[in-house]
PDB file of C-alpha atoms in Angstrom:
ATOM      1  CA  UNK A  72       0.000   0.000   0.000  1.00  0.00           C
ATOM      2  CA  UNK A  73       2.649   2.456   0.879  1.00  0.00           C
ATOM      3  CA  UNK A  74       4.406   1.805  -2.621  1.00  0.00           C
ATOM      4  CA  UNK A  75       1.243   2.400  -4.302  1.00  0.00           C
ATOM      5  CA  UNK A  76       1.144   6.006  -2.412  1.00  0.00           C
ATOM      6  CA  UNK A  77       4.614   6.442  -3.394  1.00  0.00           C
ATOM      7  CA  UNK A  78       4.082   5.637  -6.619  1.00  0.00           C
ATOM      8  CA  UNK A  79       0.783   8.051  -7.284  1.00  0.00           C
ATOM      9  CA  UNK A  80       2.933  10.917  -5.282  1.00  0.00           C
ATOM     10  CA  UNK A  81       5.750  10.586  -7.441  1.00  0.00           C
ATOM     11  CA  UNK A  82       3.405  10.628 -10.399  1.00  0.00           C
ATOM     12  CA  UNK A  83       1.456  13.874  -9.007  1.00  0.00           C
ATOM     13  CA  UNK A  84       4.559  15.538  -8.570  1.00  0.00           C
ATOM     14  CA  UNK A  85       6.203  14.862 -11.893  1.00  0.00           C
ATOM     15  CA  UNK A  86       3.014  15.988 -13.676  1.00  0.00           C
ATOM     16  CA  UNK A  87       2.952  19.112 -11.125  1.00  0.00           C
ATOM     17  CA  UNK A  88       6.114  20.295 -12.322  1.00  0.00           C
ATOM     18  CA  UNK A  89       5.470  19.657 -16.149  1.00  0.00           C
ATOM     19  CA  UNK A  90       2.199  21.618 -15.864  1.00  0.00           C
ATOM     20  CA  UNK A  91       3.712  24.331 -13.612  1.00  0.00           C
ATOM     21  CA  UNK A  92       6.914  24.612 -16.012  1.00  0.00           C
ATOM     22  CA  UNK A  93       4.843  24.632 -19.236  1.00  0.00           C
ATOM     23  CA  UNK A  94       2.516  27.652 -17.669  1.00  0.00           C
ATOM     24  CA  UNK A  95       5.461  29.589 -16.322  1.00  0.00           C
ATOM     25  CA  UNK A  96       7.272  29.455 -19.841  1.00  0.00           C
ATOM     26  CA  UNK A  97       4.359  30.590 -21.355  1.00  0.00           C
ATOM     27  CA  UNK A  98       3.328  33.362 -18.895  1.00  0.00           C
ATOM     28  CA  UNK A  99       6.678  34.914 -19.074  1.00  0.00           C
ATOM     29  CA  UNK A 100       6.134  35.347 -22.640  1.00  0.00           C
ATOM     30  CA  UNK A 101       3.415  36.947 -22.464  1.00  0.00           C
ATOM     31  CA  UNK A 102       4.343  39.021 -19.558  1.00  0.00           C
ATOM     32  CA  UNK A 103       7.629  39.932 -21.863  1.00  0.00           C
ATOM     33  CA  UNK A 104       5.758  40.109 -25.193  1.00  0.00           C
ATOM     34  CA  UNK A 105       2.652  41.842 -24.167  1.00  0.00           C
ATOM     35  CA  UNK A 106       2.712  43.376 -20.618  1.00  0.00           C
ATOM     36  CA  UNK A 107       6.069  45.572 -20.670  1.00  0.00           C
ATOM     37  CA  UNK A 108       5.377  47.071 -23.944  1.00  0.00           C
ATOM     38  CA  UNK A 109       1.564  48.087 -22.928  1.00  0.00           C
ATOM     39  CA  UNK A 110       3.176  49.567 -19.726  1.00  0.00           C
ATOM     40  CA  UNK A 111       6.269  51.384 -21.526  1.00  0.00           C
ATOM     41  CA  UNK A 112       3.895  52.653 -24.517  1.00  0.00           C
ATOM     42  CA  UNK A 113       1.670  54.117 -21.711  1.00  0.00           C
ATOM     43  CA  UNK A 114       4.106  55.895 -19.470  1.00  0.00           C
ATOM     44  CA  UNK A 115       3.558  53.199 -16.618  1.00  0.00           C
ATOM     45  CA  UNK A 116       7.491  52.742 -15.641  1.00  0.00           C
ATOM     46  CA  UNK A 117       6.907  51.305 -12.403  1.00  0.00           C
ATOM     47  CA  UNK A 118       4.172  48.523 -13.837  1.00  0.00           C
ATOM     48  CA  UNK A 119       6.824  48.044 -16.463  1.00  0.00           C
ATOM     49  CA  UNK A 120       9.639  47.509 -13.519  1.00  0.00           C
ATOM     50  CA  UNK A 121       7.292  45.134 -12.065  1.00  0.00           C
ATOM     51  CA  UNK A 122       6.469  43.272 -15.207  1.00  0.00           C
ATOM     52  CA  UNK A 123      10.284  42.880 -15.417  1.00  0.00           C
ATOM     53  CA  UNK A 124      10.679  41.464 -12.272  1.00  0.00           C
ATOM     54  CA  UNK A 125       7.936  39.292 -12.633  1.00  0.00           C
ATOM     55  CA  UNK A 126       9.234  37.780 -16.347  1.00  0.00           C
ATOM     56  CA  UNK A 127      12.544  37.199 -14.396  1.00  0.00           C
ATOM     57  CA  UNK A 128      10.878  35.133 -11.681  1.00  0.00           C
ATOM     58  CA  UNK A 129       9.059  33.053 -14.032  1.00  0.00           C
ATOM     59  CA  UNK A 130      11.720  31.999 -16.469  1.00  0.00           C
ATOM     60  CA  UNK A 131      13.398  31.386 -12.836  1.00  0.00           C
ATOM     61  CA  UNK A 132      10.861  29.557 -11.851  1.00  0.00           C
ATOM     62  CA  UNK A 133      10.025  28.029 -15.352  1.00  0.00           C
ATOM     63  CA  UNK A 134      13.808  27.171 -15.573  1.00  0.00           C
ATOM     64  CA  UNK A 135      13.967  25.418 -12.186  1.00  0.00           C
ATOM     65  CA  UNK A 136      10.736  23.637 -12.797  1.00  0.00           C
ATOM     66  CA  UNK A 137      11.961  22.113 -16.419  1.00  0.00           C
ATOM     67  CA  UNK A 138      15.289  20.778 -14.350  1.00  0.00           C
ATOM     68  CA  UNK A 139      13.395  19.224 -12.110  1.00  0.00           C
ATOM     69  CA  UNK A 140      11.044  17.779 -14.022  1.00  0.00           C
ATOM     70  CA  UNK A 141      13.766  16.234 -16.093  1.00  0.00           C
ATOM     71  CA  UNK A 142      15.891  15.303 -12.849  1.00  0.00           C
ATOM     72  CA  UNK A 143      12.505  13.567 -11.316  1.00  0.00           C
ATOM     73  CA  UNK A 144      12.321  11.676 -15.079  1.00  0.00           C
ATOM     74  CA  UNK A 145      15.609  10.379 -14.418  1.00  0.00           C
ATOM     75  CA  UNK A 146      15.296   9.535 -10.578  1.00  0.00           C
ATOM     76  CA  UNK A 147      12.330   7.193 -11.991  1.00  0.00           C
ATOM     77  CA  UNK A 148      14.393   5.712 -14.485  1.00  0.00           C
ATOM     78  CA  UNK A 149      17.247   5.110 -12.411  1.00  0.00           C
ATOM     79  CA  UNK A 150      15.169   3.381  -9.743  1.00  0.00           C
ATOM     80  CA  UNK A 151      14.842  -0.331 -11.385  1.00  0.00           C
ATOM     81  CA  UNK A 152      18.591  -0.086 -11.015  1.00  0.00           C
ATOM     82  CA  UNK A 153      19.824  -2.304  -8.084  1.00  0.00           C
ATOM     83  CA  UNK A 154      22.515  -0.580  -6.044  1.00  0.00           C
ATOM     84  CA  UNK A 155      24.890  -1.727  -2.880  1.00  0.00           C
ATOM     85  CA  UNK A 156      24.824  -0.493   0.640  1.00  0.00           C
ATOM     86  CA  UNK A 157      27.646   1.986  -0.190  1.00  0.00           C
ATOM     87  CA  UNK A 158      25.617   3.420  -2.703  1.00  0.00           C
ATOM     88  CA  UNK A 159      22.086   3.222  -0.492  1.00  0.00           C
ATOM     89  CA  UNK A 160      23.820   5.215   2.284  1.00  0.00           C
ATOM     90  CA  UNK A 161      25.263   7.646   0.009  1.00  0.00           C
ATOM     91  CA  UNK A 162      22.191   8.544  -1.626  1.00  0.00           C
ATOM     92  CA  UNK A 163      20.013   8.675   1.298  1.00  0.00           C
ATOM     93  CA  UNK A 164      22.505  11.001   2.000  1.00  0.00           C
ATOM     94  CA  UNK A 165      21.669  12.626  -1.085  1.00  0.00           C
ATOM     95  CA  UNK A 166      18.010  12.303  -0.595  1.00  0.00           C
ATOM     96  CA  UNK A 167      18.152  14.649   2.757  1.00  0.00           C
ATOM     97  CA  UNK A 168      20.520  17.289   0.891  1.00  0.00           C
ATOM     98  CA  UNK A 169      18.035  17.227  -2.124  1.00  0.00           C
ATOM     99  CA  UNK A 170      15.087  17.853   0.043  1.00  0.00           C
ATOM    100  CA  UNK A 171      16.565  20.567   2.185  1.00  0.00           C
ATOM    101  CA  UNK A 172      17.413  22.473  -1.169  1.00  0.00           C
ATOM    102  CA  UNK A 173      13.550  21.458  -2.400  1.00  0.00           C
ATOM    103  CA  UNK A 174      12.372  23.089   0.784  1.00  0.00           C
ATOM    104  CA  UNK A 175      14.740  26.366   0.328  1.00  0.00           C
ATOM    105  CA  UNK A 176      13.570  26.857  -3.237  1.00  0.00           C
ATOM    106  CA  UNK A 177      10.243  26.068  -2.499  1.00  0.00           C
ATOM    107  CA  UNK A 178       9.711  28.621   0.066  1.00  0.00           C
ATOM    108  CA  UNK A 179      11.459  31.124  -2.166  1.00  0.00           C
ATOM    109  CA  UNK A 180       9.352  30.510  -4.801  1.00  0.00           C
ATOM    110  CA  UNK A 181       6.181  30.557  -2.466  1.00  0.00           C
ATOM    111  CA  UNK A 182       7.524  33.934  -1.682  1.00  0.00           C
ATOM    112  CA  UNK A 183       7.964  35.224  -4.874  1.00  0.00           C
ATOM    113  CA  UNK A 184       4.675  33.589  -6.382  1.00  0.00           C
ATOM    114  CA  UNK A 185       2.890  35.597  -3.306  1.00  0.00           C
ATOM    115  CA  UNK A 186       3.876  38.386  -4.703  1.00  0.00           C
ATOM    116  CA  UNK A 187       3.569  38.057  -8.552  1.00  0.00           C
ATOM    117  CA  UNK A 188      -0.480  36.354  -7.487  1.00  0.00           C
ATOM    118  CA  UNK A 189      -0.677  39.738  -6.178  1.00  0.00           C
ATOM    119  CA  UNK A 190       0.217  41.970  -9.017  1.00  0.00           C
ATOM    120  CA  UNK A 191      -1.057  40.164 -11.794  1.00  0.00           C
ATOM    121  CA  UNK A 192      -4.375  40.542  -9.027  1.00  0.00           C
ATOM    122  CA  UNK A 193      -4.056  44.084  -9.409  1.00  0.00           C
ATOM    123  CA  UNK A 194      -3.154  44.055 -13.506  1.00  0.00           C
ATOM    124  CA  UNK A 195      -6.186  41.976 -14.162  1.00  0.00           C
ATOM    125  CA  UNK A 196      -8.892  44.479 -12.458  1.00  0.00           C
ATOM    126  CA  UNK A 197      -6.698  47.377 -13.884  1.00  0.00           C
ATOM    127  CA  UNK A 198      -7.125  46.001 -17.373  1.00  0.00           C
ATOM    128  CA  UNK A 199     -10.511  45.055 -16.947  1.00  0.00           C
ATOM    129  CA  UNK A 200     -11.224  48.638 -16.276  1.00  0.00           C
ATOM    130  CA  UNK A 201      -9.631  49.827 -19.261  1.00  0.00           C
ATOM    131  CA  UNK A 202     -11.239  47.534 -21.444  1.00  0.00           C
ATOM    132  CA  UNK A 203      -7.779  45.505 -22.678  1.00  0.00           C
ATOM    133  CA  UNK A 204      -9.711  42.588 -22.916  1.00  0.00           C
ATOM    134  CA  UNK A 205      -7.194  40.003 -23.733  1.00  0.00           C
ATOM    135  CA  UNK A 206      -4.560  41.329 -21.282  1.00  0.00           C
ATOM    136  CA  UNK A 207      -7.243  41.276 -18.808  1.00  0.00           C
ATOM    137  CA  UNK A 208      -8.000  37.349 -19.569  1.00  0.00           C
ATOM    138  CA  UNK A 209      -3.845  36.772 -19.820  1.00  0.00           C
ATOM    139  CA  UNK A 210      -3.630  38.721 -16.119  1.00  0.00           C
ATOM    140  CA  UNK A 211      -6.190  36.909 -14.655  1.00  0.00           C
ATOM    141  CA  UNK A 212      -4.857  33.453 -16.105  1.00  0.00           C
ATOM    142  CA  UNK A 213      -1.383  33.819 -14.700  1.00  0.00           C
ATOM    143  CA  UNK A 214      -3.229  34.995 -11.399  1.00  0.00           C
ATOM    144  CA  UNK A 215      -4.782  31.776 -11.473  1.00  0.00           C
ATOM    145  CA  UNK A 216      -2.208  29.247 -12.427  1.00  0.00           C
ATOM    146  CA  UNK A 217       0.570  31.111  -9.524  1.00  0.00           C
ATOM    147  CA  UNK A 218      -2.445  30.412  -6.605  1.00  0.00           C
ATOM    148  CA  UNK A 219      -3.253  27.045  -8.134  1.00  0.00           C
ATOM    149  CA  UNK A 220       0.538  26.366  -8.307  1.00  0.00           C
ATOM    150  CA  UNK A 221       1.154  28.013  -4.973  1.00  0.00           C
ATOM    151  CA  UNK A 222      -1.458  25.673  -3.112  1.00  0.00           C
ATOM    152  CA  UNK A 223      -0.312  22.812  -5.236  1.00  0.00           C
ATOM    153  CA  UNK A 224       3.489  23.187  -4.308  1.00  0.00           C
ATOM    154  CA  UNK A 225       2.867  24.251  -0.643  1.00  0.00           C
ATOM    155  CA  UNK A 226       0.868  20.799  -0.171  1.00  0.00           C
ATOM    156  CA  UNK A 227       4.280  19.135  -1.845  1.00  0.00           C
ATOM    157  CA  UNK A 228       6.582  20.954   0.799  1.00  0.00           C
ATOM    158  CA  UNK A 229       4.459  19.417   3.647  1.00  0.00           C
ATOM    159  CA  UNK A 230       4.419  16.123   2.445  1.00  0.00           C
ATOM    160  CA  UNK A 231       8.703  16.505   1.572  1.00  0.00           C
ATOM    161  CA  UNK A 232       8.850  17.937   5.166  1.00  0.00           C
ATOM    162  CA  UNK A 233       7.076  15.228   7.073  1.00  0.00           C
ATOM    163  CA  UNK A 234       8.892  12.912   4.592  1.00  0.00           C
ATOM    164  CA  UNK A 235      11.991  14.227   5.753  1.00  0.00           C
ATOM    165  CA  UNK A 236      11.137  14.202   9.876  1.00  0.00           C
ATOM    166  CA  UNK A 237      10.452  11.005   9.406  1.00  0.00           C
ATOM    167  CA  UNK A 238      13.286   9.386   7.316  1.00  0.00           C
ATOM    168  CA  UNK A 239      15.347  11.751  10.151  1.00  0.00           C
ATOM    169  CA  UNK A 240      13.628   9.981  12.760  1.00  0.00           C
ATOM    170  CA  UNK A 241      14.136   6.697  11.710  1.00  0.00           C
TER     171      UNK A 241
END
């Protein structure tokens, strides 16, 4: 039974960080393509700052994601392989370093999703209001993908975190 958890975790998460990469590629083209050059054509330097900021931390994001996702491909692959004692203790080893860098990431991701959920917030009623339909609809999709992916990825960091006590416990 536990494998079978395992297994469906290890499947959520590796199709967690496909969607999330995919959707942070794409959102920091738009927020490149579309959202600075509204905000520089308009005299809105600070938006345009902020839109900056924002593309940086999603091709971050989108960039850490992809590595992952490929690194978590490979784990999978790599786990039919049989391996000695040397090599168990070693990567447990591994497995605790890995998770403590997950965690650090993670929460400064959390941190920095926070705050783009909260601008794109503000973008999407601030469109709306100006009647910029589609960069209304893009606003208020990227709003919506950084909570979804901000619940999503918190829920991940408990379940690596208790992971972790326990393995330390043990």
């Amino acid at each position: 039974m536990a494998s079978i958890l395992s297994s469906l975790f290890f499947t959520f998460h590796v199709l967690l960080m496909g969607g999330e990469a995919g959707a942070y590629s794409y959102f920091a083209a738009v927020t490149n393509l579309q959202l600075r050059p509204y905000f520089n054509a308009h005299g809105m330097e600070s938006d345009s700052h902020d839109a900056y900021l924002i593309f940086i931390y999603l091709v971050a994001a989108a960039v850490v994601l992809w590595s992952s996702f490929v690194l978590t491909i490979r784990k999978l692959c790599r786990r039919n392989e049989t391996s000695s004692s040397d090599n168990e203790r070693s990567s447990s080893l591994l497995l605790m370093v890995e998770k403590f860098i997950s965690l650090v990431l993670g929460i400064a991701f959390v941190i920095f999703a926070c705050l783009t959920a909260k601008r794109t917030w503000d973008w999407w009623g601030f469109f709306e209001a100006e009647g910029v339909e589609h960069l209304a609809k893009a606003c208020h999709a990227m709003t919506s993908v950084v909570i979804t992916s901000l619940v999503l990825t918190s829920v991940v960091m408990i379940i690596a975190v208790t992971t972790t006590i326990k393995v330390l416990g043990h």
